[in-house]
Short mmCIF file of C-alpha atoms in Angstrom, two decimals:
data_model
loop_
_atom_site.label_atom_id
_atom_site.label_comp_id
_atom_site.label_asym_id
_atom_site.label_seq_id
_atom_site.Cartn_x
_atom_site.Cartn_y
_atom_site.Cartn_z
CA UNK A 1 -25.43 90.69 49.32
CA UNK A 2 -23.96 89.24 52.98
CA UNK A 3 -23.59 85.89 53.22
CA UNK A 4 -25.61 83.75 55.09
CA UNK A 5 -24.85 82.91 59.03
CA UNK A 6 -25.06 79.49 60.53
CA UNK A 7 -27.40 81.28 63.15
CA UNK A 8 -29.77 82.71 59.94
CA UNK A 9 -29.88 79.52 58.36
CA UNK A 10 -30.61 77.81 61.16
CA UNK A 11 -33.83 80.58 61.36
CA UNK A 12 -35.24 79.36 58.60
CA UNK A 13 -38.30 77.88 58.88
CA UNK A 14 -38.74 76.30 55.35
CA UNK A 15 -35.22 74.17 56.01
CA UNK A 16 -36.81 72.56 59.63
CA UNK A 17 -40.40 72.13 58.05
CA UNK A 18 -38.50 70.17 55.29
CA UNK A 19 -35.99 67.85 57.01
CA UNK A 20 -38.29 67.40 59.54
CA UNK A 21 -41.55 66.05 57.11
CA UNK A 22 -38.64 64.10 55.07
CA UNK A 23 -37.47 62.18 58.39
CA UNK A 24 -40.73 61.84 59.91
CA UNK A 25 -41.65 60.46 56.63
CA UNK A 26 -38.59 58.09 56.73
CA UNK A 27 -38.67 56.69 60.16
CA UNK A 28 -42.53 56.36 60.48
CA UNK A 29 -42.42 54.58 57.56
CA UNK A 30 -39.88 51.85 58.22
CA UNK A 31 -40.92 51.37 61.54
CA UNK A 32 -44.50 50.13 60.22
CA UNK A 33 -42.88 48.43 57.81
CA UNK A 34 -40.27 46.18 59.66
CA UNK A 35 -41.83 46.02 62.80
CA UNK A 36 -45.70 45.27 61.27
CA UNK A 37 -44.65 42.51 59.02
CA UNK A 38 -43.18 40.34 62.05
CA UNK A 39 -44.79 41.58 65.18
CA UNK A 40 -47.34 39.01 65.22
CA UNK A 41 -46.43 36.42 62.95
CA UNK A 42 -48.93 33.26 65.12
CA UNK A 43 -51.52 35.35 64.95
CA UNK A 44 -51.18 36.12 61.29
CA UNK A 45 -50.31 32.37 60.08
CA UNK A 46 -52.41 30.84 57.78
CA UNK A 47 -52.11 27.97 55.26
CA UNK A 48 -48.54 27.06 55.83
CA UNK A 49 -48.14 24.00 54.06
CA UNK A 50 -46.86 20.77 56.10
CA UNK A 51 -46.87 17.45 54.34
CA UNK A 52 -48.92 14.90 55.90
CA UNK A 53 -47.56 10.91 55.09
CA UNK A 54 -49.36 7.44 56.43
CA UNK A 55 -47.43 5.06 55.08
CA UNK A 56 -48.77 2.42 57.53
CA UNK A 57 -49.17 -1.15 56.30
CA UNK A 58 -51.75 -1.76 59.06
CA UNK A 59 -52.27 -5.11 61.08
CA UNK A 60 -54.73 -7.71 62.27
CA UNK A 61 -56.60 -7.21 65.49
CA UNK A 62 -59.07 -9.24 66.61
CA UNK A 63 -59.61 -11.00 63.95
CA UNK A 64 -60.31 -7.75 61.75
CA UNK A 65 -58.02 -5.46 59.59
CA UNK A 66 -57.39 -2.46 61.15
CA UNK A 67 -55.10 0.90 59.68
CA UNK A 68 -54.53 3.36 62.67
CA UNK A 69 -52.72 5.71 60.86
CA UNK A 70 -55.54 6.15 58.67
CA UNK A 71 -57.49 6.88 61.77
CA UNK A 72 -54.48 10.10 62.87
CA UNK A 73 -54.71 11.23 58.79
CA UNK A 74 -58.74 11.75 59.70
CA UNK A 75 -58.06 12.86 63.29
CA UNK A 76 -55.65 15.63 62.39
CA UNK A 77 -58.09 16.68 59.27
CA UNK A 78 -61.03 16.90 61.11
CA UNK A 79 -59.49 19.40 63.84
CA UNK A 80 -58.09 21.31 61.22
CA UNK A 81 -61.29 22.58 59.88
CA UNK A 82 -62.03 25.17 62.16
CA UNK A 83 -58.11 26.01 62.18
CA UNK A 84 -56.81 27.50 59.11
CA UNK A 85 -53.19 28.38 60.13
CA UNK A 86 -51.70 24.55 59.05
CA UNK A 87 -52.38 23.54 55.13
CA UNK A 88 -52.08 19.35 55.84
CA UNK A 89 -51.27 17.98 52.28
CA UNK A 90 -51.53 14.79 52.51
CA UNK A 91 -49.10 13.01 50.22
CA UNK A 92 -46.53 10.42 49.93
CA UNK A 93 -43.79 9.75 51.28
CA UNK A 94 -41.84 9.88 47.96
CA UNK A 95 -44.00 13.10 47.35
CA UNK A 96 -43.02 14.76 50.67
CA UNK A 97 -39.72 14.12 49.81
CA UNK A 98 -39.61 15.76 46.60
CA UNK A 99 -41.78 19.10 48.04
CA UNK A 100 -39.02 19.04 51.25
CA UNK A 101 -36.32 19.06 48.40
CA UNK A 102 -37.94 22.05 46.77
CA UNK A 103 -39.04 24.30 49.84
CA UNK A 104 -42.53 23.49 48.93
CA UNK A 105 -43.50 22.36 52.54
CA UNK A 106 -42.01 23.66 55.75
CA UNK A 107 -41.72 20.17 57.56
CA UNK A 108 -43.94 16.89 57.48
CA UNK A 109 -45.37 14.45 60.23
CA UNK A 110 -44.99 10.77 59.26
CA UNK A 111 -46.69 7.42 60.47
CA UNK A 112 -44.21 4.76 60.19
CA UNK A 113 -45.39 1.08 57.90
CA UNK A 114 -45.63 -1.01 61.14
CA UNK A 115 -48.06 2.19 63.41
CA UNK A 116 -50.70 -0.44 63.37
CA UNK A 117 -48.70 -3.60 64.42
CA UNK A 118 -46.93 -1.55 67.11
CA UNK A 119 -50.28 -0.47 69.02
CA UNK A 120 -51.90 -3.76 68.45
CA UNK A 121 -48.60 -5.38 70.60
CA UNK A 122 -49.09 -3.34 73.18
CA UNK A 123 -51.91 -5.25 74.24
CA UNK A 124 -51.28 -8.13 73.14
CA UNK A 125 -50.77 -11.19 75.53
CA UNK A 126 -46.63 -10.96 76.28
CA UNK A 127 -46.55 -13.75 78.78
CA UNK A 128 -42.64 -14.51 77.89
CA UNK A 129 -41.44 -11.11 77.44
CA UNK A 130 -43.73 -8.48 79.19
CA UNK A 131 -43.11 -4.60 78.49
CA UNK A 132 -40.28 -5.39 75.80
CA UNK A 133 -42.75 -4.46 72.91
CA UNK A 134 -42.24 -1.82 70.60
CA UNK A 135 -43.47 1.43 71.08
CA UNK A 136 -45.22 2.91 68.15
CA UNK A 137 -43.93 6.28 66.74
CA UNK A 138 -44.53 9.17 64.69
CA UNK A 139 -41.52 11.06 62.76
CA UNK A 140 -41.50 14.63 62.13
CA UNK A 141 -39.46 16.40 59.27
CA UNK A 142 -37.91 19.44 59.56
CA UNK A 143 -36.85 21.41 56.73
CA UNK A 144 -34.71 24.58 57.71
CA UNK A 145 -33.75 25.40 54.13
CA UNK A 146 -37.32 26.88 53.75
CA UNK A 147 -36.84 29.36 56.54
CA UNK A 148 -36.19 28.52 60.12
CA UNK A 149 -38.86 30.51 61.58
CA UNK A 150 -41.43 28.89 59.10
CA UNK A 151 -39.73 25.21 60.10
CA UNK A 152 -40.26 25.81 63.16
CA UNK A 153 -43.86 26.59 62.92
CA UNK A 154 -44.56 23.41 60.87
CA UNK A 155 -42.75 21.46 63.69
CA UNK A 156 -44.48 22.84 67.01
CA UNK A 157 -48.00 21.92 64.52
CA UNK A 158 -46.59 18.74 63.49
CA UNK A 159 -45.51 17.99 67.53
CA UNK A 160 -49.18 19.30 68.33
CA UNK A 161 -50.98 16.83 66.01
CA UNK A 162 -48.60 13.89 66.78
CA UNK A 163 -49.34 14.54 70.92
CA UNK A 164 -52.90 14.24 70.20
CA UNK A 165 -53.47 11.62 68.11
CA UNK A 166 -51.12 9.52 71.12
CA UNK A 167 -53.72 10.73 73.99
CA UNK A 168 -56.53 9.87 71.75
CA UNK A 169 -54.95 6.53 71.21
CA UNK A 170 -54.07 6.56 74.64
CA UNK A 171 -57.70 7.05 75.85
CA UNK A 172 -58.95 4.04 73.66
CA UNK A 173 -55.80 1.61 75.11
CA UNK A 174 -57.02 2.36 78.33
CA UNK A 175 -60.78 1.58 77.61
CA UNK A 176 -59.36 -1.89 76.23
CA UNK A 177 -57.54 -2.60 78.75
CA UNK A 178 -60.07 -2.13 81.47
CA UNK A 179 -62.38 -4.18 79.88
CA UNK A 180 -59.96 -6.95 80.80
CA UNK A 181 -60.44 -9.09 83.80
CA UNK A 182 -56.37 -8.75 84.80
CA UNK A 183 -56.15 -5.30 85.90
CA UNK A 184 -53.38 -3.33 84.66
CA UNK A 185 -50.19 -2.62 86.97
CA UNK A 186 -50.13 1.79 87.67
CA UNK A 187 -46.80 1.86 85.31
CA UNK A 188 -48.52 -0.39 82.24
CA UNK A 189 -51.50 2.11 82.68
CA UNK A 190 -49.26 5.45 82.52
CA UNK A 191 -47.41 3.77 79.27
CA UNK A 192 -50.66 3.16 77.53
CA UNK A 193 -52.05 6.93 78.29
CA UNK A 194 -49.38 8.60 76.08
CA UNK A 195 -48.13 5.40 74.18
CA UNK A 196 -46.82 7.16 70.92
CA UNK A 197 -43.18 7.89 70.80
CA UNK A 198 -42.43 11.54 68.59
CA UNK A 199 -39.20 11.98 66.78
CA UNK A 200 -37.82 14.34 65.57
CA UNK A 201 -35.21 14.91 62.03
CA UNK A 202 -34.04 16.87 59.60
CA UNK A 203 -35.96 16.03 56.30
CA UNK A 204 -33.99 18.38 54.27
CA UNK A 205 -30.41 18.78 55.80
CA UNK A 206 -28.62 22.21 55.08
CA UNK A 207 -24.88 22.35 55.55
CA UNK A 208 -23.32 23.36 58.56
CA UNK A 209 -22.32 26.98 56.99
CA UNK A 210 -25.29 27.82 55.68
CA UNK A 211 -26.30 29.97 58.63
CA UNK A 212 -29.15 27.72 59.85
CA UNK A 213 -30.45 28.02 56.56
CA UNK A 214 -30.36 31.94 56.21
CA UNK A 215 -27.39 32.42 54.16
CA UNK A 216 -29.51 32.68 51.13
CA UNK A 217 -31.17 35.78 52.73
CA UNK A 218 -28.23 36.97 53.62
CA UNK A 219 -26.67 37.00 50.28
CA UNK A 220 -29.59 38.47 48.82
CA UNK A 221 -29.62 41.35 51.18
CA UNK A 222 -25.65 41.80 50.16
CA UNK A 223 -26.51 41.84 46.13
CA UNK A 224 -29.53 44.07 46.68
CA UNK A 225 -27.26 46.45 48.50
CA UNK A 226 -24.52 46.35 46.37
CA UNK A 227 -26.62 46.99 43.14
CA UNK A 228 -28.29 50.21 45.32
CA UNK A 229 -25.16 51.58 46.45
CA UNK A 230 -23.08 50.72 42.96
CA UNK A 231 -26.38 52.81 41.82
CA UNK A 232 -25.24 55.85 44.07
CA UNK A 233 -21.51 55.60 43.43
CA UNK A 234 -22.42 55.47 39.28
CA UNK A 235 -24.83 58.41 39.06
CA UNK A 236 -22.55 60.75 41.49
CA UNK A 237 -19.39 59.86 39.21
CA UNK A 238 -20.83 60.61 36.25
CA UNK A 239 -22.52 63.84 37.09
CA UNK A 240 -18.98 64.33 38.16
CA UNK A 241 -17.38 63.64 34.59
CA UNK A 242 -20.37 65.45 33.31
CA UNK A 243 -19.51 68.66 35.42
CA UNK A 244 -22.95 69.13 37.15
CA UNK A 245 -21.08 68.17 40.61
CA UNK A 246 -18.07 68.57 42.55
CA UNK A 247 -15.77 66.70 44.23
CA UNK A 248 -13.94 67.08 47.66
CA UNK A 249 -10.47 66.06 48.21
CA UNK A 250 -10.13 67.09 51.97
CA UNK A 251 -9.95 71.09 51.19
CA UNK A 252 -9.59 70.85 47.79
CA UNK A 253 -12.98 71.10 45.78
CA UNK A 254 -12.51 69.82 42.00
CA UNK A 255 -14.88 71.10 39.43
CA UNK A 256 -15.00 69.50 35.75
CA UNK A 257 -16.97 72.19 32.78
CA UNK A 258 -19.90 71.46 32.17
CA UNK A 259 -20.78 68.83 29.12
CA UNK A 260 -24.11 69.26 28.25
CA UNK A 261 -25.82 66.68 27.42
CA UNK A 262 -29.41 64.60 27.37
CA UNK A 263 -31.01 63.11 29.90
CA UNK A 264 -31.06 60.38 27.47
CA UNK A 265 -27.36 60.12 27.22
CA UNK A 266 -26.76 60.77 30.60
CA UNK A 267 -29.10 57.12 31.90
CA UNK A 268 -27.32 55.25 29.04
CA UNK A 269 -23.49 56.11 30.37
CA UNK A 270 -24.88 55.28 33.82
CA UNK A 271 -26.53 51.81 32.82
CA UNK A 272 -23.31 51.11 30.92
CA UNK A 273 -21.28 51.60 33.80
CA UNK A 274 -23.39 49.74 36.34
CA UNK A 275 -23.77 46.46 34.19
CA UNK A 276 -19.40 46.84 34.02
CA UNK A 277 -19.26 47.37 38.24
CA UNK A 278 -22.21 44.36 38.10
CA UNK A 279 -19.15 41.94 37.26
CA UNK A 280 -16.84 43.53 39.84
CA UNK A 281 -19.09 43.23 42.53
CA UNK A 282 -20.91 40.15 41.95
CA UNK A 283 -17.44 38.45 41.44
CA UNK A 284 -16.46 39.83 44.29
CA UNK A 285 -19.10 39.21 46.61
CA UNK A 286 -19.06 35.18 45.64
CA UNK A 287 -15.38 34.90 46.61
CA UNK A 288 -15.78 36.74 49.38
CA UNK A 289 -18.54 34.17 51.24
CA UNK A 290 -17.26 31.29 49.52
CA UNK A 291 -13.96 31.93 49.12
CA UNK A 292 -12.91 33.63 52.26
CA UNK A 293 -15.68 32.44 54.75
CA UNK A 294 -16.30 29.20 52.82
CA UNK A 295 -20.16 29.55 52.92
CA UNK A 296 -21.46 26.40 51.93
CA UNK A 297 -22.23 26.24 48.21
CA UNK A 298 -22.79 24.79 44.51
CA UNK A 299 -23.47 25.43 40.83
CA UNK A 300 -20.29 28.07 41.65
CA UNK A 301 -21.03 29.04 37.75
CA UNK A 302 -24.58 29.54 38.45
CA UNK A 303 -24.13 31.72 41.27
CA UNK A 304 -21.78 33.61 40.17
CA UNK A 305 -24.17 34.75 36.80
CA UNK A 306 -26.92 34.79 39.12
CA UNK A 307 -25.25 37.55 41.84
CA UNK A 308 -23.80 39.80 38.90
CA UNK A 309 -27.35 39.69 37.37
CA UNK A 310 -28.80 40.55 39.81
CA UNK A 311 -26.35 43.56 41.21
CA UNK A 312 -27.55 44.67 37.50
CA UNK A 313 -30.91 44.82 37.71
CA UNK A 314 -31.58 46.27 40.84
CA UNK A 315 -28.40 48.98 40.26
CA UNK A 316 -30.52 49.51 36.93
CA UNK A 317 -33.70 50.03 38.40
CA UNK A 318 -32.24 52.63 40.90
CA UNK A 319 -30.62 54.42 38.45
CA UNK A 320 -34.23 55.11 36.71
CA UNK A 321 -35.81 56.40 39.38
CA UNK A 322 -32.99 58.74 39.94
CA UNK A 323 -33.15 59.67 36.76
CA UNK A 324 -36.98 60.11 36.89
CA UNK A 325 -37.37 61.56 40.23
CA UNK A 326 -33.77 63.20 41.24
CA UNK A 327 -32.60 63.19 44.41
CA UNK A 328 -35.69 61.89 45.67
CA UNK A 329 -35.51 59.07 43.59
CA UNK A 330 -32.85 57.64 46.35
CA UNK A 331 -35.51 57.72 48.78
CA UNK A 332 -37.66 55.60 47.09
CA UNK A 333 -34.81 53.42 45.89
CA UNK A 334 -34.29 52.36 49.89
CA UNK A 335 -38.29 52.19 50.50
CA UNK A 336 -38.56 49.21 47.30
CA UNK A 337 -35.64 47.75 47.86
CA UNK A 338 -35.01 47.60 51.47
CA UNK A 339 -37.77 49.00 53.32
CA UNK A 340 -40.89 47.09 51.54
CA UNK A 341 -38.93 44.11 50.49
CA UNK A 342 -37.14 42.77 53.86
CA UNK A 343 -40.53 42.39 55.53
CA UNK A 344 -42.29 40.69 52.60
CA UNK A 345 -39.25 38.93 51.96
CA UNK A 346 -40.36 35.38 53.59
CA UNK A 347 -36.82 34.91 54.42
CA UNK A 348 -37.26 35.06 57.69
CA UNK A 349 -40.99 34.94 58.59
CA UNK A 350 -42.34 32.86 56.14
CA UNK A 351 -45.07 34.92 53.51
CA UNK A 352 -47.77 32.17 55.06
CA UNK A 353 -47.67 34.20 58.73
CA UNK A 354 -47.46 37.99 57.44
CA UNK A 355 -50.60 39.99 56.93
CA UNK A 356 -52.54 40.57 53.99
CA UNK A 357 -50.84 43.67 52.45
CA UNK A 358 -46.78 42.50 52.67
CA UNK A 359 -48.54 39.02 51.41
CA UNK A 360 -49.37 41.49 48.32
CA UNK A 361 -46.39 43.06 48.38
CA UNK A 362 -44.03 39.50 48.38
CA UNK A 363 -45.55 38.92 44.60
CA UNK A 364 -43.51 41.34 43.34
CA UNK A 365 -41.08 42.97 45.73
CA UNK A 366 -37.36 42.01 44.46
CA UNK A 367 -36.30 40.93 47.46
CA UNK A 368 -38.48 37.89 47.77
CA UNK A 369 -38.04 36.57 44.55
CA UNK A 370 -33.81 37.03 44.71
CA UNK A 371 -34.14 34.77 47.69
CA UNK A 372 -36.33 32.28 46.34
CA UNK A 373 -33.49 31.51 43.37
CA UNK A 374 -30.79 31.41 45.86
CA UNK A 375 -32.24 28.90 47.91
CA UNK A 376 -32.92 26.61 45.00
CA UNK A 377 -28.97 27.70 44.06
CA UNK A 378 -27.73 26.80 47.40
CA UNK A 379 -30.25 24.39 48.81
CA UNK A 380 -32.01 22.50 46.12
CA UNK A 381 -29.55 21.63 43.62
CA UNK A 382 -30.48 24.54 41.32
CA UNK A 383 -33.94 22.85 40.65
CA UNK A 384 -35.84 25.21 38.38
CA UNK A 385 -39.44 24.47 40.22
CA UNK A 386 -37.43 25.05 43.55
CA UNK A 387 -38.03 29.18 42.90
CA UNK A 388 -35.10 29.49 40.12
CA UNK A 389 -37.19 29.69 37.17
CA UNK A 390 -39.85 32.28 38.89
CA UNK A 391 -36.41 34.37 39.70
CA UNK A 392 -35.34 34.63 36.33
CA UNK A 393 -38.58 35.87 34.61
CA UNK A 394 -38.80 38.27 37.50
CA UNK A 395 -35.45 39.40 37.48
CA UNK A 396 -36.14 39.96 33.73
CA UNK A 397 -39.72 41.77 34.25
CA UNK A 398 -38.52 44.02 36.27
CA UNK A 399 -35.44 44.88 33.76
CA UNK A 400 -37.36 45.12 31.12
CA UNK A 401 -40.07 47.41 33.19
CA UNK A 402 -37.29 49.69 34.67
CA UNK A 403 -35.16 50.07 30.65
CA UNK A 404 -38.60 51.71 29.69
CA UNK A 405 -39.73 53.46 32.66
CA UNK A 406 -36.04 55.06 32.78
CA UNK A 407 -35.80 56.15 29.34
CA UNK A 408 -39.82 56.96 28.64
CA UNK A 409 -39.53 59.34 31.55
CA UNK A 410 -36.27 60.66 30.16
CA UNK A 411 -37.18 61.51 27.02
CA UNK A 412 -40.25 63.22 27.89
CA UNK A 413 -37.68 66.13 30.45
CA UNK A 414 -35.59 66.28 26.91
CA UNK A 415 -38.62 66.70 24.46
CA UNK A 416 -39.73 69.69 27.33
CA UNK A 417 -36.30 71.54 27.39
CA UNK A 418 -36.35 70.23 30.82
CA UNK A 419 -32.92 70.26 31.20
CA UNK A 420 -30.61 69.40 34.38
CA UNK A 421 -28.90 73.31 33.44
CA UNK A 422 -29.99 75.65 31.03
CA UNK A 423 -27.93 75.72 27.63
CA UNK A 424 -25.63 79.14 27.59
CA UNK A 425 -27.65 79.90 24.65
CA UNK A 426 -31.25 79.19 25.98
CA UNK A 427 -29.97 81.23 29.56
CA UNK A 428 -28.61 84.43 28.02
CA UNK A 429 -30.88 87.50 28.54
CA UNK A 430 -32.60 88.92 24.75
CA UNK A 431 -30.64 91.56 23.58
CA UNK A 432 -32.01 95.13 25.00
CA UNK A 433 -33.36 97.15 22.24
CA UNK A 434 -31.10 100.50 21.39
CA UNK A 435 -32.46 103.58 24.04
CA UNK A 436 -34.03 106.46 22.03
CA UNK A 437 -31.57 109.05 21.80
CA UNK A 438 -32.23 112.03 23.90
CA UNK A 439 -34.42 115.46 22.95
CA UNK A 440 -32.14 118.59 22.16
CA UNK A 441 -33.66 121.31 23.53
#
């Protein structure tokens, strides 16, 4: 039989109608995946949670008891009712605190203690001093350790709020003061239209290597990685020991015999070896970004059982559905962990401003739960409620779920005879039965 010609193979119509389904398939696919999660994260916002504090004391004006920040708590509620993109929680300031240390809330807008006394001095009579008094002020907390993108969405809302409730104060200055018979000079009157003062701060500092507070996704894009391609390297080197592939050194091709053996056996070498590279790598990878480029971090112990466990788990789970689905199974490897997971991540955009289905998909995609428990590791002080507990059961779900689905699957091809190639005994041809010996005439 001739052998085959680049020019013939290159004829054949099955090769281009497979290649070409398989990356049409591929590149349609993560194209709706990483561009529809964030094109249109505004439009897709709702509920974000922002703390909302009044910790104002309030003050004595005319003769009556007065709380204005009370009055920009009701303000900002009532206009959020036919907005649903900003989830005001309206807490303490010792509360606020607490759900800024724990990623809980994106940011939070603050009334001072002396709001009230502030606004009631500016018109007060100031015949000794006039246009030294106070102006009031509202604070608003960042909190880039809960995503930068979502920070900054609870600060531009926080901003929003704290600009209106100053023109609506503004409006009622004004009334006040034209009700009095001194008329106001132009520069008093422009002060008292926009009176409150908005700062800004950091209610949750991050260190200044922490990548603006993205360092934990990027670590948990480098252990997802390493655990998929550790997952590659593993199965191809033992199919290699095995004798069911090849290997290349330049022009020399290398061939072990053939071991036959289960699909069974074959999963359990390959899990054994990836939880032995899981200690390599995950070593590896902590003193490279701490070590080397001196990313800021803590609980160094923590981390470091954290990153090999999870190199594990994922390396584990890819494993299974090579073993289940072949070479295929690599395919689907990259579209759970890379291609579904980065967009439902809430690393970047926060899970509050992506649409409904990669809001579905961040309960259980891998990706979003590894970076929850590396923010509380490098953020929060390793706070269980700060995403670390919810990291470990999932990390152990989805162990647990890929041990069974692995081996279930496996031992089903063995129980068949479904075997990777055919036992010498099971492929030789039945003996021919003898020929008749010929007629003599």
């Amino acid at each position: 039989m001739p052998h085959p010609t680049p020019p013939s193979v290159l004829r054949r119509p099955t090769l281009w109608i497979g290649t070409g389904l398989i990356a049409a398939v591929v590149s349609m696919l993560f194209a709706l995946l990483y561009v529809g999660g964030n094109v249109n994260p505004r439009g897709n916002l709702r509920d974000l949670p922002v703390a909302l504090v009044n910790t104002d004391s309030g003050a004595d004006v005319n003769g009556r008891r007065v709380n204005l920040g009370e009055q920009v708590v009701s303000g900002i509620q009532k206009a959020a009712k036919g907005d649903r993109s900003i989830d005001w929680q309206v807490v303490s300031r010792e509360e606020a605190d607490k759900l800024l240390g724990r990623g809980k809330v994106f940011g939070a807008l603050v009334i001072p203690g002396d709001y009230s006394a502030t606004v009631a001095a500016l018109t007060a009579p100031q015949p000794a001093a006039p246009g030294k008094a106070a102006p009031p002020t509202l604070t608003v907390l960042t909190n880039q350790a809960a995503g930068s993108i979502g920070s900054s969405m609870a600060s531009q809302a926080s901003q929003k709020a704290a600009h209106a409730a100053s023109a609506q104060l503004g409006q009622e200055l004004l009334k006040q003061a034209g009700s009095q018979k001194t008329p106001l000079p132009t520069a008093a009157q422009l002060k008292l239209a926009d009176p409150v003062t908005v700062n800004l701060a950091d209610g949750h500092p991050v260190g200044p290597r922490s990548a603006m507070g993205l360092s934990a996704f990027y670590y948990a894009l480098v252990l997802v990685v390493c655990g998929m391609l550790g997952a590659n390297v593993v199965n191809s080197q033992v199919d290699t020991a095995l004798g069911y592939l090849h290997t290349d050194f330049g022009p020399i091709r290398k061939r072990e015999p053939v071991q036959h053996t289960s699909r069974v056996r074959t999963l359990a070498i390959g899990i054994a070896m990836m939880l032995g590279l899981s200690l390599v790598m995950g070593t590896l990878v902590e003193v490279a970004t701490v070590g080397i480029l001196d990313m800021d971090a803590s609980h160094l112990g923590l981390l470091w059982l954290y990153s090999v466990a999870t190199i594990a788990v994922v390396g584990i789970g890819s494993l299974a559905l090579f073993a289940a689905f072949g070479t295929p199974g690599m395919l689907l490897a990259t579209i759970v962990f890379v291609a579904m997971a980065v967009p439902s991540s809430g690393a970047t955009v926060p899970v509050q401003a992506l649409p409904g289905f990669f809001r579905a998909l961040a309960e259980f995609e891998p990706l979003r739960q590894i970076t929850e428990g590396l923010r509380s590791l490098l953020y929060y002080g390793a706070q269980a409620d700060a995403g670390l507990t919810r990291a470990w059961a999932s990390m152990g779900v989805a162990l647990v779920a890929a041990l069974l689905f692995g081996f279930a699957v496996t031992r089903i091809y063995d129980r068949r005879g479904l075997h990777r190639i055919p036992r010498p005994e099971a492929a030789a041809p039945a003996e021919a039965p003898e020929a008749p010996a010929p007629a003599t005439a």
